[in-house]
Short mmCIF file of C-alpha atoms in Angstrom, two decimals:
data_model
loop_
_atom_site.label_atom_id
_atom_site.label_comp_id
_atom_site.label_asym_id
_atom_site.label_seq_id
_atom_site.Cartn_x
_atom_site.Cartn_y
_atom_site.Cartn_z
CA UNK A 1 -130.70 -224.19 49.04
CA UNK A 2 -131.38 -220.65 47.54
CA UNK A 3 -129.48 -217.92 47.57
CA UNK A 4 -129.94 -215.98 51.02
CA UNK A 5 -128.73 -212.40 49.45
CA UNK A 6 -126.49 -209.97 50.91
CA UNK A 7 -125.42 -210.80 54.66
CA UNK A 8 -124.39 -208.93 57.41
CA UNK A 9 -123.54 -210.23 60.70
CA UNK A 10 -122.07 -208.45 63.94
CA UNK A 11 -118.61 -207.74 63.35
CA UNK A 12 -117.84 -207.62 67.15
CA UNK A 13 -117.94 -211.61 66.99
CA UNK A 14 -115.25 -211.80 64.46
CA UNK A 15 -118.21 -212.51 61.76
CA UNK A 16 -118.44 -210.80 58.33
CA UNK A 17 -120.35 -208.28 56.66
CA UNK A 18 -122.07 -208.18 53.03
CA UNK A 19 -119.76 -210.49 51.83
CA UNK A 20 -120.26 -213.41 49.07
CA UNK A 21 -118.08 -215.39 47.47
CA UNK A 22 -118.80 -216.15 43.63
CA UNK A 23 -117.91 -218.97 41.25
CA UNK A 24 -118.48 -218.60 37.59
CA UNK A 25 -118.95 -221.96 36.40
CA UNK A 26 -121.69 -223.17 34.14
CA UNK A 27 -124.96 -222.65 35.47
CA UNK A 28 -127.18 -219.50 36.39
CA UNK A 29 -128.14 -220.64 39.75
CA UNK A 30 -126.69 -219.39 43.20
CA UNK A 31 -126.04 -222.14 46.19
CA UNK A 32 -125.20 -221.69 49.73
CA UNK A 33 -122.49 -224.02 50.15
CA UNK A 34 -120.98 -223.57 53.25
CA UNK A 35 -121.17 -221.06 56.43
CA UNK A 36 -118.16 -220.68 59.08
CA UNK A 37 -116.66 -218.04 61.26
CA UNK A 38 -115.28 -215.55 60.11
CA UNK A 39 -116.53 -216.16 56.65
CA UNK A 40 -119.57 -217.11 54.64
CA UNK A 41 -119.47 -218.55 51.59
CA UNK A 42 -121.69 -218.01 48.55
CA UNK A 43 -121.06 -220.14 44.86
CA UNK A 44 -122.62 -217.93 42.09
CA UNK A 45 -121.86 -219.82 38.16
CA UNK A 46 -122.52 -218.44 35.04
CA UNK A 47 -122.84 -220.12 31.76
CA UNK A 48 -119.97 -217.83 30.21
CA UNK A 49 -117.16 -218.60 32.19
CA UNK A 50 -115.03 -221.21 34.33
CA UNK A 51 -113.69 -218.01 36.17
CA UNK A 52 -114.24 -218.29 39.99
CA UNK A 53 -114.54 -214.30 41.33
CA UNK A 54 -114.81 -214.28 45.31
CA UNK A 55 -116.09 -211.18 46.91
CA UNK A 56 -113.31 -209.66 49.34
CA UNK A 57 -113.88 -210.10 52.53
CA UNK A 58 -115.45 -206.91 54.41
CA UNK A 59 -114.67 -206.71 58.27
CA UNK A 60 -116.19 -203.60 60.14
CA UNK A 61 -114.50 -202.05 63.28
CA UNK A 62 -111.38 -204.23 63.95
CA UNK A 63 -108.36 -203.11 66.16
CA UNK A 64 -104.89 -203.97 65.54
CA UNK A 65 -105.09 -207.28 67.57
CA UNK A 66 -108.20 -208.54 65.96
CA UNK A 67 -106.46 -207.69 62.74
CA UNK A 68 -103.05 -209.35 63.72
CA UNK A 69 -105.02 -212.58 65.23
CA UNK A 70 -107.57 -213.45 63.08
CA UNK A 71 -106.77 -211.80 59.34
CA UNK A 72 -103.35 -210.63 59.14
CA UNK A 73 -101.63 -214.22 59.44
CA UNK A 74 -104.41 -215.43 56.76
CA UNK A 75 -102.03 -213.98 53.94
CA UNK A 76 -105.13 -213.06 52.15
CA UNK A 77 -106.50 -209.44 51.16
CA UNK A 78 -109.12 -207.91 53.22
CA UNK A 79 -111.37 -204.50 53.24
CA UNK A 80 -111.76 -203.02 56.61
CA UNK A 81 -114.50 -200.47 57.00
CA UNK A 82 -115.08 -197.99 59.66
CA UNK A 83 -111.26 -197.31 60.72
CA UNK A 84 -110.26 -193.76 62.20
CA UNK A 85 -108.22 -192.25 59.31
CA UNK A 86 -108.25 -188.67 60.19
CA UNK A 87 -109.74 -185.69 59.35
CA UNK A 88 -108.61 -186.16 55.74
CA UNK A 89 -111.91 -187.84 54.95
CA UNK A 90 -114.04 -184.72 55.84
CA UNK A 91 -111.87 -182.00 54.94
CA UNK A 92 -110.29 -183.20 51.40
CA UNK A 93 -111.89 -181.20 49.01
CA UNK A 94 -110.47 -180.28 45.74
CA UNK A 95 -109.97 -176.65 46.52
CA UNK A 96 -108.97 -177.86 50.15
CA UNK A 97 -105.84 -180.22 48.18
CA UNK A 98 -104.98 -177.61 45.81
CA UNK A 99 -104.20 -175.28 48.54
CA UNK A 100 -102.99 -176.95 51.53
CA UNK A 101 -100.74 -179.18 49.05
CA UNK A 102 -99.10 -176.44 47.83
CA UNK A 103 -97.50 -175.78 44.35
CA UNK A 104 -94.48 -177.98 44.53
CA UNK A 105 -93.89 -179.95 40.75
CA UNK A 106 -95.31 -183.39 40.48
CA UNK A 107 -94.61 -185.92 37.77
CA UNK A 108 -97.47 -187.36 36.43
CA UNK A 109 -98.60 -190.41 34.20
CA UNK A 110 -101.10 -188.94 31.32
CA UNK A 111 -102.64 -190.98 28.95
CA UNK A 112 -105.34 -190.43 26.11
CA UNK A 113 -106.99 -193.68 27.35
CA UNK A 114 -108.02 -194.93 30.81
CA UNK A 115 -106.59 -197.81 30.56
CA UNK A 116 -103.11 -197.53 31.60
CA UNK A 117 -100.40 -200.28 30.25
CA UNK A 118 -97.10 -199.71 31.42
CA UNK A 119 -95.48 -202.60 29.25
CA UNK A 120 -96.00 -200.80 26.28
CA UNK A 121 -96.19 -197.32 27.78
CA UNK A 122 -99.37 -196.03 26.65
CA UNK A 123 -98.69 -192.85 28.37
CA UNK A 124 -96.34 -190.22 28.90
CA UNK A 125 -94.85 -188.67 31.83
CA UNK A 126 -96.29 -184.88 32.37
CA UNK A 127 -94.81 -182.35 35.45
CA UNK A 128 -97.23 -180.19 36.60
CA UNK A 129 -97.68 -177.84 39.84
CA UNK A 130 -99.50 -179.81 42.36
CA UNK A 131 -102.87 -177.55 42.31
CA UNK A 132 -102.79 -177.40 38.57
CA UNK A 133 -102.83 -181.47 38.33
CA UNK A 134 -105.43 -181.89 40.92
CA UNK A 135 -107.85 -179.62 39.21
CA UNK A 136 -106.86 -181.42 36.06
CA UNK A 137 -107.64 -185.00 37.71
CA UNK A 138 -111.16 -183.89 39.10
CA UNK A 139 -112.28 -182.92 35.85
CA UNK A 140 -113.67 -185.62 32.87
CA UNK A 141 -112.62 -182.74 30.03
CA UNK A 142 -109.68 -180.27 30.35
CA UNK A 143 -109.62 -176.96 28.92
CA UNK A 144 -106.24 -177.05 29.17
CA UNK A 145 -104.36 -180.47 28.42
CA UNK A 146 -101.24 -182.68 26.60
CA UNK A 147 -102.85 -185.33 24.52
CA UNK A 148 -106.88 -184.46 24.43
CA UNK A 149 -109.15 -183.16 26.37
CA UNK A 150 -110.45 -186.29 27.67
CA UNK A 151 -106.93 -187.07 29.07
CA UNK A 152 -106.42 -189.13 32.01
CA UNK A 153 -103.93 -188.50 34.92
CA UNK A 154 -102.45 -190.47 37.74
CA UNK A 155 -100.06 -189.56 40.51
CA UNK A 156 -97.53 -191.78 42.28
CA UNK A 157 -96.27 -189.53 44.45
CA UNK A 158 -92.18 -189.93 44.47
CA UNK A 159 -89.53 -189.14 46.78
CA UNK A 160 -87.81 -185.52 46.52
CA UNK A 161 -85.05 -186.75 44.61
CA UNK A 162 -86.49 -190.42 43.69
CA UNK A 163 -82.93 -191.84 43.40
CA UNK A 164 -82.28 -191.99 47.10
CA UNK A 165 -85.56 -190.99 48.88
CA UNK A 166 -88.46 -192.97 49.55
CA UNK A 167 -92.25 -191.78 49.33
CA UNK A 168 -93.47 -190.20 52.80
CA UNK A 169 -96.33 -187.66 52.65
CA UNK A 170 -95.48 -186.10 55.68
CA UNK A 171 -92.10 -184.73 53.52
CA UNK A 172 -93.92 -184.13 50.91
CA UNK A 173 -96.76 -183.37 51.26
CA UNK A 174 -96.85 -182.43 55.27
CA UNK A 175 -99.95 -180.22 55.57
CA UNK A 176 -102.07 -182.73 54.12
CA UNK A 177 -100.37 -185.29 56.29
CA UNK A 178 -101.70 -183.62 59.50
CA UNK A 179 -105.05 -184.20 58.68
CA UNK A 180 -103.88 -188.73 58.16
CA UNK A 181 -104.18 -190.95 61.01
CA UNK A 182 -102.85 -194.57 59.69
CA UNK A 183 -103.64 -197.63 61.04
CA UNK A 184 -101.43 -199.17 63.86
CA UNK A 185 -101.42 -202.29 62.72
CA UNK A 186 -98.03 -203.18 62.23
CA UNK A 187 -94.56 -202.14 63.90
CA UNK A 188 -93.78 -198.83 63.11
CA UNK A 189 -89.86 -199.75 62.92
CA UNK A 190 -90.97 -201.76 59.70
CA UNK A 191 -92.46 -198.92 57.98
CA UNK A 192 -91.26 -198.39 54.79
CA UNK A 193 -93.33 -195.73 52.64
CA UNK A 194 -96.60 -193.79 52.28
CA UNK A 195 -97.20 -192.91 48.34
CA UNK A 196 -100.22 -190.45 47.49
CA UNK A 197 -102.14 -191.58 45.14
CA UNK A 198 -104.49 -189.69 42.79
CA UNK A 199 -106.04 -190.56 39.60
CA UNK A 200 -108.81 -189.57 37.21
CA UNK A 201 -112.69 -191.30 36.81
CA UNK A 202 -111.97 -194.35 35.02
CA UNK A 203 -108.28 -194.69 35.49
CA UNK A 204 -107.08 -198.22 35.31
CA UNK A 205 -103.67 -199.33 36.11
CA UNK A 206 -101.69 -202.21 35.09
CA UNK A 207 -102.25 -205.33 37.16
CA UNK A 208 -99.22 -205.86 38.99
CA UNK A 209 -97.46 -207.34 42.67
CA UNK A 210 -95.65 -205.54 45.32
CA UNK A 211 -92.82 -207.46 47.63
CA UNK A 212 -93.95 -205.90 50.67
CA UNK A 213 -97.46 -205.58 52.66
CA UNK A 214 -99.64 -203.07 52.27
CA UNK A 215 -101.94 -200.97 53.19
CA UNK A 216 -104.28 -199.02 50.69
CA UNK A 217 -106.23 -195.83 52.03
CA UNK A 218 -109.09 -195.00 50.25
CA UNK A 219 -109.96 -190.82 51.09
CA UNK A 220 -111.60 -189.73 48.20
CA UNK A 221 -114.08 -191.67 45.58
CA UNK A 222 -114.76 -194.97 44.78
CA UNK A 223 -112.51 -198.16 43.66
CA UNK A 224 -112.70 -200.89 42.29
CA UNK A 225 -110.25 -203.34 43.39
CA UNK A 226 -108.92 -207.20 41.62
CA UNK A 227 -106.99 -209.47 43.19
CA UNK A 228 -105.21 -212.76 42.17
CA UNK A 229 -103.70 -215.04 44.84
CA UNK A 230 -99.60 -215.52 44.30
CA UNK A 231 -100.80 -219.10 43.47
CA UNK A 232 -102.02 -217.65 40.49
CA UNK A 233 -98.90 -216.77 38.88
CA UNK A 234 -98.42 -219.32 36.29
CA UNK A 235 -102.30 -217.81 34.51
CA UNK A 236 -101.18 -214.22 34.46
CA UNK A 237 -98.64 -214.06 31.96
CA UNK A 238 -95.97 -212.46 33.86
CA UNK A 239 -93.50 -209.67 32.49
CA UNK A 240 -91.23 -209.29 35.41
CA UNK A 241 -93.90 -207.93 38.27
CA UNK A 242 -96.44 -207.05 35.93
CA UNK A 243 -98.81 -209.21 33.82
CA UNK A 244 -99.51 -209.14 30.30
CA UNK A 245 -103.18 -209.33 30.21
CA UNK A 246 -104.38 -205.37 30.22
CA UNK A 247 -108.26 -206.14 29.81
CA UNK A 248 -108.71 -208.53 32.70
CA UNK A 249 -112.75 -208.21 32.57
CA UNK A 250 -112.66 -208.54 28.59
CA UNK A 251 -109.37 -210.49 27.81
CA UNK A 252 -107.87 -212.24 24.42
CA UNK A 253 -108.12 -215.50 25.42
CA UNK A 254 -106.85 -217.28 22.14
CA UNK A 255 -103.80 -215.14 23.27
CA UNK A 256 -104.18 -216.15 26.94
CA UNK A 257 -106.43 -218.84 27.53
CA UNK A 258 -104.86 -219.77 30.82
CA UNK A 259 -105.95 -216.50 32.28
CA UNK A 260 -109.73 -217.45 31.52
CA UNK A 261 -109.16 -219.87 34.79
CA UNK A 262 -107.81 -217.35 37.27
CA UNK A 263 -109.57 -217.18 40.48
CA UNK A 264 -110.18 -214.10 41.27
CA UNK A 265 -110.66 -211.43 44.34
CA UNK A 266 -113.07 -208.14 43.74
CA UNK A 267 -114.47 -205.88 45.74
CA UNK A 268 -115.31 -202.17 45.89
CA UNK A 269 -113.59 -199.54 48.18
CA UNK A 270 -115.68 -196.84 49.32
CA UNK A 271 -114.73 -193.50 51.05
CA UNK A 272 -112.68 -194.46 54.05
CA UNK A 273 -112.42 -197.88 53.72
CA UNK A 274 -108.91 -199.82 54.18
CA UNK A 275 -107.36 -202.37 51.83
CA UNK A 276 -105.13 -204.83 53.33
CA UNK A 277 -102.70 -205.90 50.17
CA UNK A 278 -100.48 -208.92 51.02
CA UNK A 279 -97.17 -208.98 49.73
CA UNK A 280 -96.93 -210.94 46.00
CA UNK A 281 -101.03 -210.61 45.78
CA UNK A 282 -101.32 -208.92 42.23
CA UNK A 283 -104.15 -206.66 42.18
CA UNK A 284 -106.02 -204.12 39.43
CA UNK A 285 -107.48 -201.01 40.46
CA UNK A 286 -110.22 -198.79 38.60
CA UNK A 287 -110.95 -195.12 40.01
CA UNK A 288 -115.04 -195.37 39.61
CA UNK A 289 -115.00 -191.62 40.49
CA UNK A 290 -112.00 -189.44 40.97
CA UNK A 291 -109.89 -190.69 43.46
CA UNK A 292 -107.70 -190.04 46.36
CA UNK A 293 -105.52 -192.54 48.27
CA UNK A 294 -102.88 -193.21 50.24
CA UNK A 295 -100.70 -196.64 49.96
CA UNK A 296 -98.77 -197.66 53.69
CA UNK A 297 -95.56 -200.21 52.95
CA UNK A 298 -93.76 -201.67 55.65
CA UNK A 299 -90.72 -204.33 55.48
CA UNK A 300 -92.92 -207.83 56.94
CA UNK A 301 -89.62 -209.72 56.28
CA UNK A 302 -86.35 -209.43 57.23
CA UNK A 303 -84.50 -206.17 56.38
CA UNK A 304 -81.83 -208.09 55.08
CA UNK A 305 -83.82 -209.64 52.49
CA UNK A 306 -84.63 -206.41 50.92
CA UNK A 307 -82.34 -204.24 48.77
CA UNK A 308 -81.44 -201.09 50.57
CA UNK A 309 -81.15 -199.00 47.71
CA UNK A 310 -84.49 -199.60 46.52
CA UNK A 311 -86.65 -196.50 47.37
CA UNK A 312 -89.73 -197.26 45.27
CA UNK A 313 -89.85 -200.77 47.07
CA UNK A 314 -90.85 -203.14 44.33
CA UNK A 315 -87.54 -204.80 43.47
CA UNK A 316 -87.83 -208.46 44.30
CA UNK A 317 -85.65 -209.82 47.27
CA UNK A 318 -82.36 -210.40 46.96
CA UNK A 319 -82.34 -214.36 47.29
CA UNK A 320 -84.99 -214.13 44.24
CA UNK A 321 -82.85 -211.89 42.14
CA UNK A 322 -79.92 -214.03 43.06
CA UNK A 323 -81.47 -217.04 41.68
CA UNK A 324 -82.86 -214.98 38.60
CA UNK A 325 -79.39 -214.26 37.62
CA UNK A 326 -78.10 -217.89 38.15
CA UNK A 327 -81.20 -219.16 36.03
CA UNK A 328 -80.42 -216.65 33.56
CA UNK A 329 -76.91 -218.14 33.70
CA UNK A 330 -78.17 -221.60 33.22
CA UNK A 331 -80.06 -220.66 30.55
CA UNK A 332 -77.22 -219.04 28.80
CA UNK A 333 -75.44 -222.55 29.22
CA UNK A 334 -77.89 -225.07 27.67
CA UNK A 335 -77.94 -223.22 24.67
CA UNK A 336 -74.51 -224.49 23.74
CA UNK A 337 -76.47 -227.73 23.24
CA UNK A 338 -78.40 -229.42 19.83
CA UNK A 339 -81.79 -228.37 20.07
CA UNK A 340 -83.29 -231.93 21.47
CA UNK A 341 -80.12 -232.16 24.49
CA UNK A 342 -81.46 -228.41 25.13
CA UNK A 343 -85.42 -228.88 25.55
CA UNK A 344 -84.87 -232.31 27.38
CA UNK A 345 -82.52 -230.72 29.95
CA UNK A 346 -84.31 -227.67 30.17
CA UNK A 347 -87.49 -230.21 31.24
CA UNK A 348 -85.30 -231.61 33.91
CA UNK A 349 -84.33 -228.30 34.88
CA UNK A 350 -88.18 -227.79 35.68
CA UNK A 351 -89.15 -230.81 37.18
CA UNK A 352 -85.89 -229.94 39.82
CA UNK A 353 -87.75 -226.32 40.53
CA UNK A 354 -91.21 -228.32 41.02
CA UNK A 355 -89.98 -231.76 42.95
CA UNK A 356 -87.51 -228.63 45.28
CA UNK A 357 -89.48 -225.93 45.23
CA UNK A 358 -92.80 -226.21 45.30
CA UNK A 359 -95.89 -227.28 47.57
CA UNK A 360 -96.81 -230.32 45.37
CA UNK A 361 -100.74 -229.43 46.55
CA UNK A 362 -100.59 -226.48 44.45
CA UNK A 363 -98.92 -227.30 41.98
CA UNK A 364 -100.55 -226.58 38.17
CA UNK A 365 -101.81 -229.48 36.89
#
């Protein structure tokens, strides 16, 4: 069967709309495999690649219980279009930010490149009055500027003194939190923190996973979004939360060649549109235009489980740094052995983690 094209089907029924999945595979042709509520499912291949890319799932005019019932419990990421966000999506202009949000000092990520890495901190951190960096960030070549004048800038908006307070834009930035209405999806005991985001045409950052759900607003511009299932994890070439691989469209696969099997998530966030980030889903994000965005956090698991005196809210929970530390230990141990007692024990070390651990299904093969 032939490629049908595009599809869009009546969201009201819990269907989907203009959404394909795509496999990259070894062939140029396109095959309906398989059609099911609330999903349908497209294989694209290309010759270049074993990389499977599946086009994010795009769900128009959903309420909190659809949401909770028939996506939310899915664990996976989805776009929803057409939600009441507030008047920020008419009346965010750049003269409107640079006034209403005031001239309060913002730290700033520049960087003479797009392409953001945090690992190796191709960037520098910049404080600038609030009005000053969002004129900076609309414009693709400064007049006034740290590195060139091609510069890029990105905001993650920080707590008034970061050591001890979280993100909230209604403290700090509450004029321009008036004109947000976020979604009600969740409990609002569980909320956590609401970062402002703003970044540059072309900014990319790091691909990376947060420990708690998410919610990412979209007010201003375009974005394009990559995800990678948790399941993934072992492909990535993990550096604590972040992977190594900076150039995930273009990467050095004699360097990485597991990565050039990742299954993959992508989609494109338009003006008002809401991504739904599960918790441990790493994801990439490139501003296609300048952008402006809002990112909702909220504790899904136990508060226990979380460390308290984390207020940016990516440390990893406290039974998984626990066990860090005791591997680290272990670690630390088998190295008082020859070098053959140390590889074969630390092999029986993983095969414990895999036979314990994990869900022998998904394992890597």
């Amino acid at each position: 069967m032939s490629c049908p094209g595009p599809v869009s089907v009546c969201v009201a029924c819990l269907n989907v709309t203009r959404v394909n999945v795509t496999l990259k595979h070894t062939t140029s042709t396109c095959t309906l495999v398989s059609v099911s509520k609330p999903s349908i499912v497209l294989l694209r291949t290309n010759m270049n690649s074993t990389k499977m890319q599946k086009d994010l799932l795009v769900v128009e005019d959903v309420d909190g219980d659809k949401f909770q019932s028939s996506f939310y419990q899915k664990r996976e990421p989805v776009i929803l279009r057409g939600l009441d966000i507030g008047q920020c999506s008419t009346k965010w202009t750049v003269d409107y930010l640079t006034e209403a949000g005031g001239d309060n000092s913002v730290k700033i990520h520049v960087a003479e490149t797009p392409q953001m890495d945090f690992l190796h901190k191709n960037f520098i951190y910049r404080t600038l009055p609030f009005s000053d960096f969002v004129r900076r960030a609309a414009e693709e070549k400064h007049n006034d500027f740290f590195i060139s004048e091609t510069e890029s800038y990105y905001l993650r908006a920080l707590g008034d003194d970061p050591r001890k307070d979280i993100a909230d834009i209604e403290h700090q930035f509450p004029k321009l939190a008036e004109d947000v209405t976020l979604p009600d999806f969740f409990p609002r005991e569980k909320f956590f923190s609401s970062v402002f985001r703003i970044a540059s045409k072309r900014t990319q950052l790091w691909t990376h996973y947060d420990v708690m759900d998410n919610f990412l607003i979209q007010v201003i511009g375009r974005k394009r979004v990559v995800l990678f299932s948790p399941s993934e994890a072992d492909k990535l070439y993990l550096n604590g939360d972040k992977s190594e691989v900076l150039d995930i469209d273009d990467p050095d696969l004699e360097k990485y060649p597991l990565f050039g099997h990742c299954e993959r998530y992508e989609g494109t966030l338009e003006p008002g549109d809401v991504l739904f980030i599960p918790a441990l889903w790493f994801h990439n994000v490139i501003s296609l235009e300048f952008g402006v965005a809002i990112n909702v956090f909220w504790k899904h698991l136990d508060d226990k489980l979380y460390d308290n005196k984390d207020t940016y809210g990516n440390r990893d929970p406290l039974p998984a740094m626990r066990a860090f530390q005791i591997l680290d230990r272990s670690l630390k141990t088998l190295e008082e052995l020859p070098e053959e007692y140390r590889e074969f024990y630390a092999k029986r070390l993983i095969l414990r983690i895999q036979s314990k651990m994990l869900n022998q299904e998904k394992q890597p093969p």
